[in-house]
């Protein structure tokens, strides 16, 4: 908990604006220092507003490399895929080169997709910035309460997820925490009970993000109230 920094903003729009500001600043730092920006994106609905804003921003896009924190095992063109949401909101209209966008191949099934993606992730760690969301039960990425994964793996197959669809692929805390910066976006009153449980010390999946760089939680008033 010591390494968790909480920042409360008036509303979800302000959280999105701050997210974009921090992502663009992270990109500038990483590209100046190492010539590349390795960014992990979150699925779910919360970050979509920030993705739409990024579509209208300027950056040194050719040096961006994009990954996903988790994916749902559905056909590649299924509207419920995290990749499709992100493509529609941002990347379809962005100059980030297609070969720099590394979707999780979840259409191959949880086991095969996880092992294929692990090889990609292994070669790029550490990330520069990881974006995550939190579910109302305290899950993050596709790491759900009561499910345990081999911590030596970077990417795992997930079965029986309580949030549909049940088959998913997720980066583990081991991979997600190998980053120079981690931003967790939490908006809306529905997230308030899980936040309280986290802050009172319950071992929710989101509470297991113990990263050397710390965790920056960007909240709106509704979630924080
Ligand atoms: C997914 C996720 C998941 C999500 C949280 C929050 O595939 O659904 O990546 O971890 O980030 O459930 O989702 P919302 O932003 O929709 O509340």
Coordinates of C-alpha atoms and ligand atoms in Angstrom, one line a residue:
X1 CA 0.0 0.0 0.0
X2 CA 2.9 2.4 0.7
X3 CA 3.8 2.4 -2.9
X4 CA 0.2 3.2 -4.0
X5 CA -0.3 6.9 -4.8
X6 CA -4.0 8.0 -5.0
X7 CA -5.1 11.0 -7.0
X8 CA -8.7 12.1 -7.1
X9 CA -10.1 14.1 -10.0
X10 CA -13.6 15.7 -10.3
X11 CA -14.9 13.3 -12.9
X12 CA -14.2 10.6 -15.5
X13 CA -13.4 13.2 -18.2
X14 CA -10.7 14.7 -16.1
X15 CA -9.3 11.3 -15.3
X16 CA -9.1 10.6 -19.1
X17 CA -7.4 13.9 -19.7
X18 CA -4.8 13.3 -17.0
X19 CA -4.2 9.8 -18.3
X20 CA -3.5 11.1 -21.8
X21 CA -1.2 13.8 -20.4
X22 CA 0.8 11.1 -18.5
X23 CA 0.9 8.7 -21.4
X24 CA 2.2 11.4 -23.8
X25 CA 4.8 12.5 -21.2
X26 CA 5.9 8.9 -20.7
X27 CA 6.3 8.5 -24.4
X28 CA 8.4 11.6 -24.7
X29 CA 10.7 10.5 -21.9
X30 CA 11.1 6.9 -23.2
X31 CA 11.7 7.9 -26.8
X32 CA 14.3 10.5 -25.8
X33 CA 16.1 8.0 -23.5
X34 CA 15.8 4.7 -25.4
X35 CA 14.2 5.5 -28.8
X36 CA 11.0 3.5 -28.2
X37 CA 7.9 3.6 -26.0
X38 CA 6.5 0.3 -24.8
X39 CA 2.9 0.8 -23.7
X40 CA 0.5 -1.8 -22.3
X41 CA -3.2 -0.9 -22.7
X42 CA -6.2 -1.9 -20.5
X43 CA -9.4 -3.3 -21.8
X44 CA -12.9 -2.7 -20.3
X45 CA -14.8 0.5 -20.8
X46 CA -13.0 3.0 -18.5
X47 CA -10.0 3.8 -20.7
X48 CA -12.0 4.2 -23.9
X49 CA -12.4 7.9 -23.3
X50 CA -8.6 8.4 -23.0
X51 CA -8.1 6.3 -26.2
X52 CA -10.5 8.6 -28.1
X53 CA -8.5 11.6 -26.9
X54 CA -5.2 10.0 -28.0
X55 CA -6.5 9.7 -31.5
X56 CA -6.4 13.5 -31.8
X57 CA -2.9 14.0 -30.2
X58 CA 0.5 14.4 -31.7
X59 CA 3.5 12.2 -30.7
X60 CA 6.4 10.5 -32.3
X61 CA 4.0 7.6 -33.2
X62 CA 6.5 5.6 -35.2
X63 CA 8.4 4.8 -32.0
X64 CA 5.3 3.6 -30.0
X65 CA 4.9 -0.2 -29.4
X66 CA 1.6 -1.3 -28.1
X67 CA 0.6 -4.4 -26.0
X68 CA -2.5 -5.5 -24.1
X69 CA -2.8 -6.4 -20.5
X70 CA -5.5 -9.0 -21.1
X71 CA -7.9 -10.2 -23.8
X72 CA -11.1 -12.2 -24.1
X73 CA -11.0 -15.5 -26.0
X74 CA -13.3 -14.6 -28.8
X75 CA -12.9 -14.4 -32.6
X76 CA -10.6 -11.5 -33.7
X77 CA -13.5 -9.5 -35.1
X78 CA -15.8 -9.9 -32.1
X79 CA -17.0 -6.6 -30.8
X80 CA -16.5 -7.8 -27.3
X81 CA -12.7 -8.1 -27.9
X82 CA -10.6 -5.5 -26.0
X83 CA -8.5 -5.2 -29.2
X84 CA -11.5 -4.2 -31.2
X85 CA -12.6 -1.5 -28.7
X86 CA -9.1 0.0 -28.8
X87 CA -8.8 -0.2 -32.6
X88 CA -12.1 1.6 -33.1
X89 CA -11.5 4.2 -30.4
X90 CA -7.9 5.0 -31.4
X91 CA -5.5 2.8 -33.3
X92 CA -7.5 2.3 -36.5
X93 CA -7.0 6.1 -37.1
X94 CA -3.5 6.3 -35.7
X95 CA -0.2 6.5 -37.4
X96 CA 1.3 3.9 -35.0
X97 CA 2.8 1.3 -37.4
X98 CA 0.7 -1.9 -37.6
X99 CA 3.7 -4.0 -37.0
X100 CA 4.2 -2.2 -33.6
X101 CA 0.7 -3.2 -32.4
X102 CA 0.9 -6.5 -30.6
X103 CA -2.6 -7.8 -29.9
X104 CA -3.0 -10.9 -27.7
X105 CA -3.9 -13.8 -30.2
X106 CA -6.8 -14.9 -28.0
X107 CA -8.6 -16.3 -31.0
X108 CA -6.1 -19.3 -30.8
X109 CA -7.6 -20.2 -27.4
X110 CA -6.4 -19.5 -23.9
X111 CA -3.5 -22.0 -23.7
X112 CA -2.0 -21.5 -27.1
X113 CA -2.6 -17.7 -27.1
X114 CA -1.0 -17.3 -23.7
X115 CA 2.1 -19.2 -24.6
X116 CA 2.5 -17.4 -28.0
X117 CA 2.1 -14.0 -26.3
X118 CA 4.5 -14.9 -23.5
X119 CA 7.3 -15.2 -26.1
X120 CA 6.5 -11.6 -27.3
X121 CA 6.3 -10.1 -23.9
X122 CA 9.5 -11.8 -22.7
X123 CA 11.5 -10.1 -25.4
X124 CA 10.3 -6.5 -24.5
X125 CA 10.3 -6.3 -20.7
X126 CA 10.5 -3.9 -19.0
X127 CA 7.6 -1.9 -20.2
X128 CA 7.6 1.9 -20.1
X129 CA 4.0 2.3 -19.0
X130 CA 1.2 -0.1 -18.1
X131 CA -2.5 1.0 -18.0
X132 CA -4.9 -1.0 -16.0
X133 CA -8.6 -0.8 -14.9
X134 CA -10.2 -2.4 -11.9
X135 CA -13.4 -4.5 -11.8
X136 CA -16.2 -4.1 -9.2
X137 CA -14.8 -7.3 -7.5
X138 CA -11.3 -6.0 -7.3
X139 CA -10.0 -7.8 -10.4
X140 CA -7.4 -6.2 -12.7
X141 CA -6.5 -7.3 -16.2
X142 CA -8.0 -10.8 -16.1
X143 CA -6.7 -11.7 -12.7
X144 CA -9.8 -12.5 -10.7
X145 CA -10.4 -13.1 -6.9
X146 CA -9.9 -16.7 -5.9
X147 CA -7.9 -17.6 -9.0
X148 CA -4.2 -18.3 -8.7
X149 CA -1.6 -18.4 -11.4
X150 CA 2.0 -19.5 -11.7
X151 CA 4.0 -16.4 -10.7
X152 CA 6.9 -17.5 -12.9
X153 CA 4.7 -17.1 -16.0
X154 CA 4.4 -13.7 -17.7
X155 CA 1.1 -14.6 -19.5
X156 CA -1.5 -17.1 -18.4
X157 CA -4.6 -18.7 -19.7
X158 CA -7.7 -17.9 -17.6
X159 CA -10.7 -20.2 -17.3
X160 CA -14.0 -19.7 -15.6
X161 CA -13.7 -15.9 -15.3
X162 CA -16.7 -14.5 -13.4
X163 CA -16.8 -11.6 -15.9
X164 CA -17.8 -12.8 -19.4
X165 CA -16.4 -14.4 -21.4
X166 CA -15.1 -17.1 -19.1
X167 CA -12.0 -17.8 -21.3
X168 CA -9.4 -15.1 -21.2
X169 CA -5.7 -14.5 -21.4
X170 CA -3.9 -12.2 -18.9
X171 CA -0.5 -10.8 -18.2
X172 CA 0.5 -11.8 -14.6
X173 CA 1.5 -9.3 -11.8
X174 CA 5.1 -10.5 -12.6
X175 CA 4.8 -9.0 -16.1
X176 CA 2.6 -6.1 -15.3
X177 CA 4.9 -4.8 -12.6
X178 CA 8.0 -4.9 -14.8
X179 CA 7.3 -1.3 -15.8
X180 CA 8.7 2.2 -15.3
X181 CA 5.2 3.5 -14.6
X182 CA 1.8 1.9 -13.8
X183 CA -1.5 3.8 -14.0
X184 CA -4.7 2.3 -12.7
X185 CA -7.9 4.1 -13.8
X186 CA -10.9 3.8 -11.6
X187 CA -14.1 5.8 -12.2
X188 CA -17.8 5.5 -11.2
X189 CA -19.6 4.8 -8.0
X190 CA -19.7 1.1 -8.8
X191 CA -16.0 0.8 -8.0
X192 CA -16.4 2.4 -4.6
X193 CA -16.9 -0.8 -2.5
X194 CA -13.9 -2.6 -4.1
X195 CA -11.8 0.5 -3.5
X196 CA -12.8 0.5 0.2
X197 CA -11.9 -3.2 0.5
X198 CA -8.5 -2.6 -1.1
X199 CA -7.8 0.4 1.1
X200 CA -8.7 -1.6 4.2
X201 CA -6.1 -4.2 3.3
X202 CA -8.2 -7.0 1.7
X203 CA -6.0 -9.2 -0.6
X204 CA -7.9 -8.4 -3.8
X205 CA -6.0 -9.1 -7.1
X206 CA -5.5 -5.4 -7.6
X207 CA -3.8 -5.2 -4.2
X208 CA -1.2 -7.7 -5.4
X209 CA 0.3 -5.1 -7.8
X210 CA 3.5 -4.4 -5.9
X211 CA 5.7 -2.7 -8.3
X212 CA 9.0 -1.1 -7.7
X213 CA 7.8 2.0 -9.6
X214 CA 4.7 2.1 -7.4
X215 CA 1.1 2.3 -8.6
X216 CA -0.6 5.5 -9.5
X217 CA -4.3 5.3 -9.0
X218 CA -6.3 7.9 -10.9
X219 CA -9.8 8.1 -9.4
X220 CA -12.9 10.2 -10.0
X221 CA -14.9 11.6 -7.1
X222 CA -17.7 9.1 -7.6
X223 CA -15.3 6.1 -7.1
X224 CA -13.4 7.8 -4.3
X225 CA -16.5 9.0 -2.3
Ligands
LIG1 C1 -11.6 -6.7 -19.4 C2 -10.6 -6.0 -18.6 C3 -10.9 -5.8 -17.2 C4 -11.3 -4.3 -17.0 C5 -12.0 -4.1 -15.7 C6 -12.7 -2.8 -15.6 O1 -11.3 -7.4 -20.3 O2 -12.8 -6.4 -19.1 O3 -9.4 -5.7 -19.1 O4 -9.8 -6.0 -16.3 O5 -10.3 -3.4 -17.1 O6 -13.0 -5.1 -15.5 O7 -13.6 -2.7 -16.6 P1 -14.5 -1.4 -16.8 O8 -13.5 -0.3 -17.2 O9 -15.4 -1.8 -18.0 O10 -15.2 -1.2 -15.6

